[in-house]
Amino acid sequence: MAITKQYLKTKPVCKVTFTVPAADAKKVAVVGDFNNWKANKASALKKLKNGNFKGTLELPKESTFEFKYIVDGHYINDDNADRYQWNDFAGGENAVLEL
């Protein structure tokens, strides 16, 4: 898994690209505070020929978000998250993205 951040000089946002290696998966989405934990068309990652799923979101700079991936219905944390945060509602840790 990989997360890349591209800070824009002209806007107060950061383009965050999420890459998830999941060659056997049918659907992968990224959900979190930034989209009310809803898997929808905007949060779906596109499958590439190499088996990775990839997508980019524009998120506000100087913000912190909890997130997870949904891979074929299973919630998964990113190994490359900035840190992890316990979430009582989920009963486990969420990955955290710091921009």
PDB file of C-alpha atoms in Angstrom:
ATOM      1  CA  MET A   1       0.000   0.000   0.000  1.00  0.00           C
ATOM      2  CA  ALA A   2       1.125   3.513  -0.666  1.00  0.00           C
ATOM      3  CA  ILE A   3      -0.005   7.046  -0.001  1.00  0.00           C
ATOM      4  CA  THR A   4       1.437   9.996  -1.902  1.00  0.00           C
ATOM      5  CA  LYS A   5       0.702  13.621  -1.101  1.00  0.00           C
ATOM      6  CA  GLN A   6       0.947  16.525  -3.520  1.00  0.00           C
ATOM      7  CA  TYR A   7       0.390  19.946  -1.973  1.00  0.00           C
ATOM      8  CA  LEU A   8      -1.010  22.518  -4.385  1.00  0.00           C
ATOM      9  CA  LYS A   9       0.363  26.059  -4.292  1.00  0.00           C
ATOM     10  CA  THR A  10      -2.737  27.577  -5.878  1.00  0.00           C
ATOM     11  CA  LYS A  11      -5.381  25.942  -3.631  1.00  0.00           C
ATOM     12  CA  PRO A  12      -5.598  25.091   0.080  1.00  0.00           C
ATOM     13  CA  VAL A  13      -5.796  21.369  -0.728  1.00  0.00           C
ATOM     14  CA  CYS A  14      -3.565  18.344  -0.989  1.00  0.00           C
ATOM     15  CA  LYS A  15      -3.997  15.721  -3.698  1.00  0.00           C
ATOM     16  CA  VAL A  16      -3.719  12.394  -1.917  1.00  0.00           C
ATOM     17  CA  THR A  17      -3.215   9.297  -4.050  1.00  0.00           C
ATOM     18  CA  PHE A  18      -4.044   5.940  -2.497  1.00  0.00           C
ATOM     19  CA  THR A  19      -2.602   2.761  -4.013  1.00  0.00           C
ATOM     20  CA  VAL A  20      -3.677  -0.678  -2.813  1.00  0.00           C
ATOM     21  CA  PRO A  21      -2.179  -3.908  -4.179  1.00  0.00           C
ATOM     22  CA  ALA A  22      -5.154  -6.278  -4.361  1.00  0.00           C
ATOM     23  CA  ALA A  23      -4.904  -8.292  -7.580  1.00  0.00           C
ATOM     24  CA  ASP A  24      -7.598 -10.758  -6.517  1.00  0.00           C
ATOM     25  CA  ALA A  25     -10.074  -8.118  -5.312  1.00  0.00           C
ATOM     26  CA  LYS A  26     -13.137  -7.032  -7.235  1.00  0.00           C
ATOM     27  CA  LYS A  27     -13.792  -3.708  -5.446  1.00  0.00           C
ATOM     28  CA  VAL A  28     -11.653  -1.378  -3.330  1.00  0.00           C
ATOM     29  CA  ALA A  29     -12.753   1.939  -1.831  1.00  0.00           C
ATOM     30  CA  VAL A  30     -11.217   4.413   0.598  1.00  0.00           C
ATOM     31  CA  VAL A  31     -13.548   5.693   3.307  1.00  0.00           C
ATOM     32  CA  GLY A  32     -13.027   7.988   6.262  1.00  0.00           C
ATOM     33  CA  ASP A  33     -13.894  11.212   8.042  1.00  0.00           C
ATOM     34  CA  PHE A  34     -13.592  13.053   4.722  1.00  0.00           C
ATOM     35  CA  ASN A  35     -16.595  11.229   3.165  1.00  0.00           C
ATOM     36  CA  ASN A  36     -18.635  10.174   6.223  1.00  0.00           C
ATOM     37  CA  TRP A  37     -17.323   6.605   5.878  1.00  0.00           C
ATOM     38  CA  LYS A  38     -19.450   6.067   2.747  1.00  0.00           C
ATOM     39  CA  ALA A  39     -18.271   3.806  -0.049  1.00  0.00           C
ATOM     40  CA  ASN A  40     -19.548   5.360  -3.258  1.00  0.00           C
ATOM     41  CA  LYS A  41     -18.421   6.153  -6.780  1.00  0.00           C
ATOM     42  CA  ALA A  42     -16.186   9.022  -5.569  1.00  0.00           C
ATOM     43  CA  SER A  43     -14.431   6.799  -3.019  1.00  0.00           C
ATOM     44  CA  ALA A  44     -13.938   3.803  -5.327  1.00  0.00           C
ATOM     45  CA  LEU A  45     -10.382   3.101  -6.444  1.00  0.00           C
ATOM     46  CA  LYS A  46      -9.800   2.038 -10.053  1.00  0.00           C
ATOM     47  CA  LYS A  47      -8.205  -1.305 -10.835  1.00  0.00           C
ATOM     48  CA  LEU A  48      -5.017  -1.047 -12.895  1.00  0.00           C
ATOM     49  CA  LYS A  49      -3.596  -3.700 -15.220  1.00  0.00           C
ATOM     50  CA  ASN A  50      -0.850  -4.524 -12.689  1.00  0.00           C
ATOM     51  CA  GLY A  51      -3.482  -5.559 -10.096  1.00  0.00           C
ATOM     52  CA  ASN A  52      -3.234  -2.409  -7.976  1.00  0.00           C
ATOM     53  CA  PHE A  53      -6.202  -0.202  -7.189  1.00  0.00           C
ATOM     54  CA  LYS A  54      -5.525   3.528  -7.318  1.00  0.00           C
ATOM     55  CA  GLY A  55      -7.402   6.779  -6.756  1.00  0.00           C
ATOM     56  CA  THR A  56      -6.788  10.425  -5.883  1.00  0.00           C
ATOM     57  CA  LEU A  57      -8.779  12.698  -3.582  1.00  0.00           C
ATOM     58  CA  GLU A  58      -8.367  16.426  -2.965  1.00  0.00           C
ATOM     59  CA  LEU A  59      -8.446  17.011   0.787  1.00  0.00           C
ATOM     60  CA  PRO A  60      -8.046  20.229   2.814  1.00  0.00           C
ATOM     61  CA  LYS A  61      -4.498  21.105   3.912  1.00  0.00           C
ATOM     62  CA  GLU A  62      -3.616  21.200   7.599  1.00  0.00           C
ATOM     63  CA  SER A  63      -6.220  18.551   8.411  1.00  0.00           C
ATOM     64  CA  THR A  64      -6.194  15.105   9.994  1.00  0.00           C
ATOM     65  CA  PHE A  65      -8.462  12.284   8.840  1.00  0.00           C
ATOM     66  CA  GLU A  66      -9.142   8.757  10.035  1.00  0.00           C
ATOM     67  CA  PHE A  67      -9.630   6.292   7.176  1.00  0.00           C
ATOM     68  CA  LYS A  68      -9.668   2.656   6.064  1.00  0.00           C
ATOM     69  CA  TYR A  69      -9.897   0.742   2.828  1.00  0.00           C
ATOM     70  CA  ILE A  70     -12.829  -1.522   2.038  1.00  0.00           C
ATOM     71  CA  VAL A  71     -11.522  -4.460   0.023  1.00  0.00           C
ATOM     72  CA  ASP A  72     -14.380  -6.695  -1.128  1.00  0.00           C
ATOM     73  CA  GLY A  73     -16.378  -5.782   1.981  1.00  0.00           C
ATOM     74  CA  HIS A  74     -13.510  -6.090   4.510  1.00  0.00           C
ATOM     75  CA  TYR A  75     -12.085  -3.048   6.316  1.00  0.00           C
ATOM     76  CA  ILE A  76      -8.286  -2.822   6.113  1.00  0.00           C
ATOM     77  CA  ASN A  77      -5.790  -0.268   7.458  1.00  0.00           C
ATOM     78  CA  ASP A  78      -2.960   1.154   5.373  1.00  0.00           C
ATOM     79  CA  ASP A  79       0.498  -0.023   6.469  1.00  0.00           C
ATOM     80  CA  ASN A  80       1.890   3.370   5.415  1.00  0.00           C
ATOM     81  CA  ALA A  81      -0.499   5.564   7.397  1.00  0.00           C
ATOM     82  CA  ASP A  82       0.972   8.535   9.241  1.00  0.00           C
ATOM     83  CA  ARG A  83      -0.236   6.966  12.497  1.00  0.00           C
ATOM     84  CA  TYR A  84      -3.126   4.953  13.953  1.00  0.00           C
ATOM     85  CA  GLN A  85      -5.964   6.060  16.214  1.00  0.00           C
ATOM     86  CA  TRP A  86      -8.179   3.889  18.428  1.00  0.00           C
ATOM     87  CA  ASN A  87     -11.853   4.195  17.520  1.00  0.00           C
ATOM     88  CA  ASP A  88     -14.401   2.994  20.100  1.00  0.00           C
ATOM     89  CA  PHE A  89     -17.211   2.850  17.529  1.00  0.00           C
ATOM     90  CA  ALA A  90     -15.193   0.505  15.276  1.00  0.00           C
ATOM     91  CA  GLY A  91     -13.669  -1.369  18.203  1.00  0.00           C
ATOM     92  CA  GLY A  92     -10.215  -1.106  16.649  1.00  0.00           C
ATOM     93  CA  GLU A  93      -7.629   1.201  15.189  1.00  0.00           C
ATOM     94  CA  ASN A  94      -8.130   3.383  12.144  1.00  0.00           C
ATOM     95  CA  ALA A  95      -5.349   4.615   9.908  1.00  0.00           C
ATOM     96  CA  VAL A  96      -4.704   8.369  10.184  1.00  0.00           C
ATOM     97  CA  LEU A  97      -3.746  10.735   7.390  1.00  0.00           C
ATOM     98  CA  GLU A  98      -2.086  14.008   8.430  1.00  0.00           C
ATOM     99  CA  LEU A  99      -1.946  16.782   5.845  1.00  0.00           C
TER     100      LEU A  99
END
